[in-house]
Structure formats: C-alpha cells, structure tokens
Coordinates of C-alpha atoms and ligand atoms in Angstrom, one line a residue:
M1 CA 28.3 11.1 13.3
G2 CA 30.9 11.8 15.9
R3 CA 31.0 8.2 17.1
G4 CA 34.8 8.2 16.8
N5 CA 36.3 7.5 20.2
C6 CA 39.7 6.4 21.6
M7 CA 38.7 2.8 21.1
S8 CA 38.7 3.2 17.3
N9 CA 41.5 5.7 17.3
E10 CA 44.2 3.2 18.0
L11 CA 43.0 1.3 14.9
R12 CA 42.7 4.3 12.7
P13 CA 45.0 4.4 9.7
V14 CA 47.1 7.6 9.6
N15 CA 48.2 7.6 6.0
F16 CA 46.9 6.5 2.6
D17 CA 49.0 3.3 2.5
S18 CA 47.2 1.9 5.5
I19 CA 43.8 2.9 4.3
L20 CA 42.3 -0.2 2.6
G21 CA 39.6 -0.1 0.0
Q22 CA 37.8 3.1 -1.4
E23 CA 40.5 2.9 -4.1
N24 CA 38.5 5.2 -6.4
V25 CA 38.5 8.0 -3.7
V26 CA 42.1 7.5 -2.5
D27 CA 43.6 7.2 -6.0
R28 CA 42.0 10.5 -7.1
L29 CA 43.0 12.2 -3.8
R30 CA 46.7 11.0 -4.3
I31 CA 46.8 12.8 -7.7
S32 CA 45.3 16.0 -6.4
I33 CA 47.5 16.0 -3.3
N34 CA 50.7 15.4 -5.4
S35 CA 49.6 18.3 -7.6
A36 CA 49.0 20.6 -4.6
K37 CA 52.5 19.7 -3.3
V38 CA 54.2 20.3 -6.6
R39 CA 52.5 23.7 -6.9
G40 CA 53.1 24.5 -3.2
E41 CA 49.5 25.5 -2.9
A42 CA 46.5 24.4 -0.8
L43 CA 44.5 21.4 -1.9
S44 CA 41.1 22.4 -3.3
H45 CA 38.2 22.0 -0.9
C46 CA 36.8 18.5 -0.6
L47 CA 33.5 17.1 0.5
L48 CA 33.3 13.5 1.8
D49 CA 29.9 11.9 1.8
G50 CA 29.0 8.5 3.2
A51 CA 27.3 6.5 5.9
P52 CA 28.7 6.4 9.5
G53 CA 31.9 4.5 10.1
L54 CA 33.0 4.3 6.4
G55 CA 36.2 6.3 6.9
K56 CA 35.3 10.0 6.4
T57 CA 37.3 11.2 9.5
T58 CA 40.1 8.7 8.8
I59 CA 40.5 9.9 5.2
S60 CA 40.4 13.5 6.2
T61 CA 43.1 13.2 8.8
A62 CA 45.2 11.1 6.4
I63 CA 44.8 13.9 3.8
A64 CA 46.5 16.4 6.1
N65 CA 49.2 13.8 6.9
E66 CA 49.8 13.2 3.2
L67 CA 50.0 16.9 2.5
G68 CA 52.3 17.3 5.5
V69 CA 50.2 20.1 6.9
G70 CA 48.4 20.8 10.2
I71 CA 44.7 20.2 10.7
Q72 CA 42.0 21.9 12.7
I73 CA 38.9 19.8 13.5
A74 CA 35.4 21.1 14.2
N75 CA 32.0 19.6 14.3
G76 CA 29.1 21.3 12.5
G77 CA 26.8 20.5 15.3
N78 CA 28.9 22.6 17.7
I79 CA 29.2 25.7 15.5
R80 CA 26.0 27.5 16.3
S81 CA 27.1 31.0 15.1
V82 CA 29.9 32.8 13.3
K83 CA 31.4 33.5 16.7
N84 CA 32.0 29.8 17.3
L85 CA 33.8 29.6 13.9
M86 CA 36.1 32.6 14.4
P87 CA 38.7 30.9 16.7
Y88 CA 39.4 28.3 13.9
L89 CA 39.8 30.9 11.2
M90 CA 42.0 33.1 13.4
K91 CA 44.3 30.1 13.9
M92 CA 44.4 29.2 10.2
E93 CA 47.8 28.9 8.5
E94 CA 48.8 28.7 4.9
N95 CA 47.8 25.4 3.2
M96 CA 46.3 24.0 6.4
V97 CA 43.3 21.6 6.5
F98 CA 40.1 22.7 8.2
F99 CA 38.0 19.6 8.7
I100 CA 34.4 20.2 9.6
D101 CA 32.6 16.9 10.5
E102 CA 28.8 16.7 10.2
I103 CA 29.0 19.8 8.0
H104 CA 25.3 19.6 7.1
R105 CA 24.5 20.7 10.6
L106 CA 26.0 24.2 10.2
P107 CA 23.4 26.9 10.4
V108 CA 22.7 28.8 7.2
S109 CA 24.2 32.0 8.6
V110 CA 27.6 30.2 9.1
E111 CA 27.4 28.5 5.6
E112 CA 26.9 32.0 4.1
F113 CA 29.8 33.5 6.1
L114 CA 32.0 30.7 4.7
Y115 CA 31.3 31.4 1.1
P116 CA 33.9 34.2 0.7
C117 CA 36.3 32.4 3.1
M118 CA 36.3 29.4 0.8
E119 CA 36.2 31.2 -2.5
D120 CA 38.4 34.2 -2.0
F121 CA 40.1 33.4 1.3
R122 CA 38.6 36.5 2.7
M123 CA 36.2 37.0 5.6
D124 CA 33.7 39.8 5.8
V125 CA 33.3 41.0 9.4
G126 CA 31.8 44.0 11.3
S127 CA 28.2 44.7 11.8
D128 CA 27.6 45.4 8.1
N129 CA 30.3 43.1 6.8
E130 CA 32.1 46.3 6.0
L131 CA 35.5 45.0 7.0
S132 CA 37.3 42.5 4.9
M133 CA 40.1 40.4 6.3
E134 CA 42.4 38.2 4.3
L135 CA 42.8 34.6 5.3
P136 CA 45.6 32.2 4.5
K137 CA 44.8 29.8 1.7
F138 CA 43.5 26.7 3.3
T139 CA 41.7 23.4 2.4
M140 CA 38.2 22.9 3.7
I141 CA 37.2 19.3 4.1
G142 CA 33.6 18.7 4.9
A143 CA 32.3 15.3 6.1
T144 CA 28.6 14.5 5.9
T145 CA 26.1 11.7 5.9
E146 CA 23.7 13.9 4.0
A147 CA 25.3 15.8 1.2
G148 CA 21.8 16.5 -0.1
N149 CA 21.1 18.7 2.9
L150 CA 23.8 21.3 2.1
S151 CA 22.6 24.4 0.3
R152 CA 23.4 24.4 -3.3
P153 CA 25.9 27.3 -3.3
F154 CA 27.7 25.7 -0.3
F155 CA 27.9 22.3 -2.0
D156 CA 29.2 24.0 -5.2
R157 CA 32.1 25.5 -3.3
F158 CA 33.7 22.1 -2.7
T159 CA 35.8 21.5 -5.8
F160 CA 36.0 17.7 -5.2
K161 CA 33.2 15.5 -4.0
Y162 CA 33.8 12.0 -2.9
Q163 CA 31.2 9.4 -2.2
L164 CA 32.3 6.6 0.2
K165 CA 30.8 3.2 -0.5
L166 CA 30.2 0.2 1.6
Y167 CA 33.2 -2.1 1.8
G168 CA 33.3 -5.5 0.1
Q169 CA 33.9 -8.6 2.2
D170 CA 37.5 -9.1 1.0
V171 CA 38.6 -5.6 2.0
L172 CA 36.8 -5.9 5.3
S173 CA 38.6 -9.1 6.0
K174 CA 42.0 -7.4 5.4
I175 CA 40.9 -4.6 7.7
V176 CA 39.9 -7.1 10.4
S177 CA 43.3 -8.9 10.1
A178 CA 45.2 -5.6 10.3
S179 CA 43.2 -4.5 13.3
A180 CA 43.8 -7.9 15.1
G181 CA 47.5 -7.4 14.5
K182 CA 47.4 -3.9 16.0
L183 CA 45.8 -5.4 19.1
N184 CA 48.6 -8.0 19.3
M185 CA 46.2 -10.9 18.5
K186 CA 46.7 -13.7 16.0
I187 CA 43.8 -14.3 13.7
M188 CA 42.9 -17.3 11.6
P189 CA 41.9 -16.5 8.0
N190 CA 38.4 -18.1 8.5
A191 CA 37.9 -16.0 11.6
A192 CA 38.7 -12.8 9.7
T193 CA 36.2 -13.8 7.0
N194 CA 33.6 -14.6 9.7
I195 CA 34.0 -11.2 11.3
S196 CA 33.9 -9.4 7.9
M197 CA 30.5 -11.1 7.1
R198 CA 29.0 -9.8 10.3
S199 CA 30.3 -6.2 9.7
R200 CA 27.6 -4.7 7.4
G201 CA 30.2 -3.4 5.0
T202 CA 31.5 -1.0 7.6
P203 CA 35.0 -0.8 9.0
R204 CA 33.9 0.7 12.3
I205 CA 31.6 -2.2 13.0
A206 CA 34.3 -4.7 11.9
N207 CA 36.7 -3.1 14.4
G208 CA 34.1 -3.2 17.2
I209 CA 33.6 -6.9 16.6
V210 CA 37.4 -7.5 16.6
Q211 CA 37.8 -5.7 19.9
W212 CA 34.9 -7.7 21.5
C213 CA 36.4 -11.0 20.2
R214 CA 39.8 -10.0 21.5
D215 CA 38.2 -9.5 25.0
Y216 CA 36.4 -12.8 24.7
A217 CA 39.5 -14.7 23.6
L218 CA 41.7 -13.2 26.4
D219 CA 39.0 -14.1 28.9
K220 CA 39.3 -17.7 27.6
G221 CA 43.1 -17.5 28.0
S222 CA 43.8 -17.4 24.2
Q223 CA 45.8 -14.9 22.2
T224 CA 44.3 -16.3 18.9
L225 CA 41.0 -15.3 17.3
S226 CA 39.7 -18.6 15.9
N227 CA 36.5 -19.2 14.0
T228 CA 35.0 -20.8 17.1
I229 CA 36.0 -18.0 19.3
V230 CA 34.3 -15.5 16.9
D231 CA 31.1 -17.6 16.7
E232 CA 30.9 -17.8 20.5
A233 CA 31.6 -14.2 21.1
C234 CA 29.1 -13.1 18.5
V235 CA 26.3 -15.4 19.9
L236 CA 26.9 -13.8 23.3
S237 CA 26.6 -10.3 22.0
G238 CA 23.7 -11.0 19.6
I239 CA 25.5 -10.3 16.3
S240 CA 24.1 -12.7 13.7
K241 CA 25.9 -14.2 10.8
N242 CA 24.7 -11.5 8.5
G243 CA 25.4 -8.7 11.0
S244 CA 22.0 -8.0 12.3
T245 CA 22.0 -7.0 16.0
E246 CA 19.6 -6.7 18.9
Q247 CA 18.7 -3.2 17.8
D248 CA 17.6 -4.4 14.3
R249 CA 15.4 -7.0 16.0
T250 CA 13.9 -4.4 18.4
Y251 CA 13.1 -2.2 15.4
M252 CA 11.5 -5.1 13.4
K253 CA 9.4 -6.2 16.4
A254 CA 8.2 -2.6 16.9
L255 CA 7.3 -2.1 13.2
K256 CA 5.4 -5.5 13.1
K257 CA 3.5 -4.7 16.3
F258 CA 2.6 -1.3 15.1
G259 CA 0.9 -3.0 12.1
R260 CA 0.7 0.0 9.7
P261 CA 3.2 2.4 8.1
A262 CA 5.3 4.1 10.8
G263 CA 7.1 7.5 10.7
L264 CA 10.6 8.0 12.0
K265 CA 9.4 9.8 15.1
T266 CA 7.0 7.0 15.9
L267 CA 9.8 4.4 15.6
V268 CA 12.0 6.5 17.9
D269 CA 9.3 6.5 20.5
L270 CA 8.5 2.8 20.1
T271 CA 12.1 1.6 20.2
N272 CA 13.9 4.1 22.4
I273 CA 16.6 4.1 19.8
D274 CA 18.0 7.5 18.7
K275 CA 16.9 9.0 15.4
D276 CA 20.3 9.0 13.7
T277 CA 20.9 5.4 14.5
I278 CA 17.6 4.4 13.1
Q279 CA 18.0 6.5 10.0
Y280 CA 21.6 5.8 9.1
V281 CA 22.5 2.5 10.6
I282 CA 19.4 0.3 11.1
E283 CA 17.2 1.2 8.2
P284 CA 19.8 1.2 5.4
F285 CA 20.8 -2.3 6.6
L286 CA 17.2 -3.6 6.8
M287 CA 16.4 -2.1 3.4
R288 CA 19.5 -3.9 1.9
Q289 CA 18.2 -7.1 3.5
G290 CA 14.9 -6.5 1.8
L291 CA 13.0 -6.5 5.1
I292 CA 11.6 -3.0 5.1
K293 CA 10.7 -0.3 2.7
R294 CA 10.4 3.5 3.1
T295 CA 7.2 4.7 1.5
P296 CA 5.7 8.2 1.5
R297 CA 3.3 7.1 4.2
G298 CA 6.0 5.7 6.4
R299 CA 8.1 2.6 7.0
V300 CA 6.6 -0.7 6.1
L301 CA 7.6 -4.4 6.2
S302 CA 8.3 -5.8 2.8
Ligands
ATP1 N1 39.6 2.5 4.6 C1 39.8 2.0 5.9 N2 40.8 1.2 6.1 C2 41.0 0.7 7.4 N3 40.3 1.1 8.5 C3 39.3 2.0 8.3 C4 39.0 2.5 7.0 N4 38.0 3.3 7.1 C5 37.6 3.4 8.4 N5 38.4 2.5 9.1 C6 38.3 2.3 10.5 O1 37.0 2.5 10.9 C7 36.9 3.5 12.0 C8 35.8 4.4 11.7 O2 36.1 5.2 10.6 P1 35.8 6.8 10.7 O3 35.8 7.3 12.1 O4 36.8 7.5 9.8 O5 34.4 6.9 10.0 P2 33.4 8.1 9.7 O6 33.0 8.0 8.3 O7 34.1 9.4 10.0 O8 32.2 7.9 10.6 P3 31.1 9.0 11.3 O9 30.2 9.3 10.2 O10 30.5 8.2 12.3 O11 32.0 10.1 11.8 C9 38.3 4.1 12.0 O12 38.7 4.4 13.3 C10 39.2 3.1 11.4 O13 39.8 2.3 12.4
MG2 MG1 33.8 10.8 11.5

C-alpha cells in the first residue's frame, strides 16, 4: 500500500538471510531462485499477496538481490495507460525483475497489454497492435493486498503465487531485537516481547513501535529499551497491550454511535479515516479480536 518510506527502509532486510519468518514462502523461493541461476534464465513470474506491512516489497527486492539482477519498481496506481508502462519495458534487461506494487490497481487495458509481454516476452504495439517487438526475458513480481481483484487470465500468468501470513509473536520479537540493534539501541528480552505483542502480527508496525520507543528512551537519556520504557512510550502514544490504537477506538465509537449496520463509505465519513486503512488495517484486526463482523448489510458489532 505504498506506505514504505525512508523510516522503514533503513530497517528493511536486503537478502533472504535477514528476512525472518515466512519460511514457507522464502524456502520455496530459494529453490526456484537456485534453479533459475543454474539454468541462467529468468525466474518465473511471482505474485505476492498479503496485508500491508507483511513484507511484500521487502521480499521482492530481496529476490532481485538473491538473483543478482537489477530491479525496476512501479506502482499499479500510477500506471494509468500503456504509455506509462512503456518506459519500464524499454529499459528491461535479460533476467531483470520488474516489480509492480499494488498490481490490482492496473487498468484492464494495461493488464491485457501485459499478457503477451509476460507469456511470450513480446509486446504488441501500433494502432492495431500490428507491430510485435521482442522483449528480454524478465521476471514480473506483482504485490497485492487483493489477489482476488486481478482478472483471471492475469492471475494465471503468474507461475508462482505466495500468500504472506501474519507473523507469530516469537518471530516478531526477533525482528524487534534486530531492528533495535540496527538503530544502535540495546533491548531487554522482555521489552522485545512487549513490543511484539503490540504489533498486530505485522513487522512494519513492530518497527514503528521500536522507532518510537527509541525516541522515547533517548529523550529520557537512555540507550536501552527496557520493559518500563516500552510501557511508558506506548501509553503516551495510545498503543494498548494487544496493539489496538486510537484509530481502532475511533472506529469502534463511530460504529456504536451509528447503532445499525454501517457500510465502508459511511465509516469513512464518520471517522475521517481513509478507506484502505479501514479495510486492510483496522477491520481485519477488530475482526480477529472478535469485536466486529462484516455482514451483507454492513459492519456490525459482535
Ligand atoms: N520478514 C521480515 N523480516 C524482517 N523485517 C521485515 C520482514 N518483513 C517486513 N519487514 C519490515 O517491515 C517493513 C514493511 O515491510 P514491507 O514494506 O515489505 O511490507 P509490504 O507488504 O510491502 O507493505 P505494503 O502493502 O504496505 O506495501 C520493512 O521495511 C521491513 O523493515
Ligand atoms: Mg510494499
């Protein structure tokens, strides 16, 4: 969801050895990457599906690093026509990775243009698609929060599909410790556990809390993240023990006050929170907590 920024980039693992968790995905990728390297060919196209902040961009850039090839990065939301796509294809080199984030946002016309590019490494251009141009063999990596929104033929052209899962607390705790280390902070084991429990199974959230606790600790003149520091910092920023935030509470209050099933649009209007955050961050969490339900008539308290 394009929320990657320089803050998280310094903490982003660059190769598979520093990617923690998601073993099922990473192990399978290692095998296919080794095979591609042995054959000297491009890795087959991959689709990564998962909630925001679970590591789609991280894994995609690490794939290029593991393959030892260059990567071009585009966002489906910015490619409004084939014209916007062309510069990437013109710069494509043999075995390179073409990463398209939020790939479900590509217009159908662009999806259709990509079919022969992906399948036969050929693009059909000209007013009647009468000119066919050969492309270097490349690897398309698509990242999406909604694999279900890709058209079937497009979905089918990705040979490998990977579904990223929420992270367990043990793995998150390791990610938290690694991130604290990268930020030159000491961290107590119980403080790492504390942060991991507030992280909603999501590395990006974990890293955000680590960074806030670092700021808080330094302000108190300490280079160590202790359990007490984490507790205090989280109270100040409204992150509860189970990871609920001010936004979750705003949402719950709005739904309670509304008093009947509410649609997504209504909730956006009532809370002033953007649609994607409600749909992909707040609601999945509240559903896991058993606090709300999505019904055909709208969202309700449960
Ligand atoms: N498996 C992992 N091990 C260690 N750190 C990770 C892992 N996955 C993600 N991270 C950390 O979480 C941050 C967010 O991950 P990333 O940007 O890859 O998520 P994303 O799935 O692309 O999210 P979005 O859907 O918002 O684009 C990264 O910058 C990285 O620091
Ligand atoms: Mg991303």
